[in-house]
Amino acid sequence: MARQVLSNRTRRQRLIAYASVLPIFLYHFILIVLPTLNTLTASFTNWNGIGKKQFTGISNYIELVGDPNFITAFGNNIKWMIVFLTLPIMLGILLGYILSGVKRGRLFFRAVYFLPYVISAAIAGKIFAAFYNPYFGINVALKAFQLDFIALDWLAPKNALFSVAFVDMWHWWGFLLVIFISALQQIDPLLYESARVEGASELQKIWYITLPSIRQTIVFIVLITMVWSVSTFEYVWVMTRGGPGSEILSTMLYKNAYFKYRAGYASSIAVVQMLVSFLIFAGFGALRKRMED
Amino acid sequence: MMSVCRRLNHIFVYSFLCLVALLQLSPLLATLFNSFRSTKDITKFPIGLPTQYNLENYIEAWRVGEYTRAFANSIIVSSVSTISVVLMAIIAGFFLARSNFKIKDYIITYFGVALSIPVFAFLVPVYFSFSELGLVDHLIGLVLLFIAINMPFNILLSRTYILGIPRELDESATMDGCSVYQIIWNIIFPISKPIITTIALIVFVTTWNEFTVANTFLQSPELKTASTKYVLFVGERGSDLSLVYTAGIVTMLPIVAVFIALQNYFIEGMTTGSIK
């Protein structure tokens, strides 16, 4: 009898669990995953966004491979990735290491370095675009101080990508810093102590203790940096709209979808982004497995 | 000798930290100072100390940028998204932590995989579907998407937190005859205050700052959120430099103020969970 009551109750609770979780799951599935699947199918059509989709096989992909714009954009994403894999990570580790070693003011400096991370890309991008303006921006000040040689035309085609990346890095590295600080705090202080006793230099400590100890965090950051670099968008769009020299996959996709009425072609770019991201995830998965073995 | 060395080392380290801090803050300081200068001055020289100690630029920027409307839009969009995500995260988080139903593990994996779906994977089809449904250029449409985008991460975050709450607490309440939702409301909710604050901060700030989706789905100037409005504003009034800088400060001020007030919550909130 008691068991009967109990099982009725668990059955009822299971029902409540389903009734609560399924709508939330479906909500997400319909708004995010279903459209993602639609992107996959649309990439094989000549869809313009409004009308019917007409199946065109892999013609979008064939066109993509021969599109010089796509090649440039892809290359720019790779450049973006390389920049983000080096400077912000190195800065985050270096400053994280220094901050972990100081007692006073650690929280203050951490907050100051992190501050740009809470500012919208829309604002930061537009304000830096004003600074980069060749006539009213920082170049006026640089020239006044006889620094003409660094008063570059920041948003000109040959500099634009790096100028934009600089702003995103200004915003981004403080986030990495915080993650590295919490990883660095996990390191056993005894390790440093014994290194000090044996007379290791600061560089040796970093190389033999710090870096190996935070290896997992570094791998994780490298992974998200690579994946995010494939679909980065906001700063480039806000500052140059992917103009000459700074076209990337996402800006190309956006223009095709919303300005050229080529939603199908845009979808094929999205599929390439997903595919590359998937390959990066898979590569890291394989690497992790090999490291564990 | 040793202590001299150490002190020199100290001075060197702190000078370096201050230098980096100054470099990091300089764009914001220049913007703040320029909001108290005239366009004529800024055109002549791009950086400089404030010259006009009044709020003229601010009043002008607020009026020209129609910021009352833009802020109202942002507040509506961010608050509704935040409240919805918090509720869904606690409810889904609770059942995914506590209940035993068949598809539980699949759903946890599902949200884990969903974390890595980039915006551009679904943006174009969602846009054209919403367009057919009349949800484009509507605050509701944007809110619906913001909720969906922010769900996976925060559901998993709250589940992890609820897993850490001792089971005995809700089991004894079950014995007392409380229903599941009474348990969520009376026991889980109060204990989960720290994670609710974290989730609320994450969702509020990311939706307030969001550009790509907001700018795509809201087109009429009077519907724009504060940060997307700013881009429009600079596009139209870009030559009026004092207004560009002033409106920049106006747009970032609410978030920066909250950040300064709650920095530790903020920093830990926006970075925790991203490691796990």
XYZ file of N, CA, C and O in Angstrom, chain A residues 92 110 114 172-186 214 217-218 220-221 224, chain B residues 267 270-275:
124
model
N 47.543 38.488 -20.812
C 46.755 37.955 -19.694
C 47.610 37.147 -18.739
O 47.508 37.295 -17.512
N 42.860 44.484 -11.018
C 42.049 43.519 -11.753
C 40.795 44.202 -12.289
O 40.424 44.026 -13.449
N 39.809 44.906 -16.205
C 38.612 44.200 -16.676
C 37.555 45.158 -17.217
O 36.722 44.772 -18.043
N 39.097 42.636 -24.554
C 39.068 41.190 -24.303
C 40.092 40.701 -23.290
O 39.825 39.788 -22.520
N 41.285 41.312 -23.278
C 42.360 40.679 -22.514
C 42.101 40.690 -21.007
O 42.561 39.799 -20.293
N 41.314 41.676 -20.508
C 41.014 41.711 -19.079
C 40.228 40.488 -18.639
O 40.388 39.993 -17.520
N 39.386 39.994 -19.525
C 38.636 38.769 -19.260
C 39.598 37.589 -19.100
O 39.493 36.797 -18.158
N 40.556 37.500 -20.036
C 41.549 36.423 -19.935
C 42.343 36.550 -18.642
O 42.611 35.552 -17.960
N 42.692 37.791 -18.304
C 43.452 38.028 -17.079
C 42.758 37.405 -15.873
O 43.378 36.690 -15.088
N 41.451 37.652 -15.756
C 40.713 37.143 -14.596
C 40.744 35.617 -14.573
O 40.960 34.997 -13.529
N 40.575 35.011 -15.737
C 40.606 33.552 -15.793
C 41.989 33.025 -15.419
O 42.121 32.052 -14.663
N 43.025 33.689 -15.910
C 44.377 33.229 -15.585
C 44.698 33.446 -14.111
O 45.356 32.615 -13.491
N 44.216 34.556 -13.534
C 44.485 34.773 -12.107
C 43.896 33.626 -11.290
O 44.564 33.064 -10.414
N 42.641 33.231 -11.624
C 42.064 32.161 -10.797
C 42.781 30.844 -11.031
O 42.874 30.027 -10.112
N 43.323 30.619 -12.226
C 44.103 29.392 -12.447
C 45.425 29.460 -11.686
O 45.862 28.481 -11.085
N 46.041 30.653 -11.691
C 47.348 30.798 -11.036
C 47.244 30.618 -9.525
O 48.187 30.171 -8.877
N 46.059 30.973 -8.991
C 45.900 30.844 -7.547
C 45.797 29.386 -7.092
O 45.928 29.098 -5.910
N 45.550 28.492 -8.046
C 45.456 27.072 -7.697
C 46.837 26.419 -7.541
O 46.941 25.300 -7.081
N 49.281 25.770 -15.418
C 48.027 26.314 -15.936
C 47.773 25.830 -17.367
O 47.021 26.437 -18.121
N 44.125 25.457 -18.518
C 43.454 26.734 -18.761
C 43.907 27.319 -20.094
O 43.100 27.840 -20.861
N 45.213 27.235 -20.374
C 45.713 27.777 -21.636
C 45.064 27.051 -22.813
O 44.609 27.679 -23.773
N 42.199 25.583 -22.900
C 40.809 26.010 -22.994
C 40.696 27.376 -23.663
O 39.859 27.589 -24.550
N 41.558 28.306 -23.259
C 41.509 29.659 -23.841
C 41.860 29.618 -25.324
O 41.238 30.304 -26.142
N 38.694 28.391 -27.163
C 37.612 29.363 -27.378
C 38.085 30.516 -28.268
O 37.310 31.040 -29.056
N 32.831 40.465 -11.831
C 33.986 39.802 -12.432
C 33.865 38.295 -12.241
O 34.033 37.522 -13.185
N 30.897 36.998 -14.444
C 31.081 36.930 -15.886
C 32.182 35.977 -16.294
O 32.369 35.705 -17.473
N 32.950 35.472 -15.315
C 34.008 34.538 -15.690
C 33.781 33.131 -15.129
O 34.247 32.182 -15.720
N 33.036 32.994 -14.029
C 32.814 31.642 -13.505
C 32.004 30.848 -14.513
O 31.221 31.406 -15.272
N 32.163 29.578 -14.464
C 31.342 28.778 -15.343
C 31.931 28.717 -16.726
O 31.844 27.693 -17.377
N 32.576 29.788 -17.167
C 33.186 29.716 -18.488
C 34.366 28.757 -18.449
O 34.837 28.308 -19.478
N 34.855 28.451 -17.253
C 35.986 27.515 -17.169
C 35.504 26.082 -17.050
O 36.100 25.170 -17.591
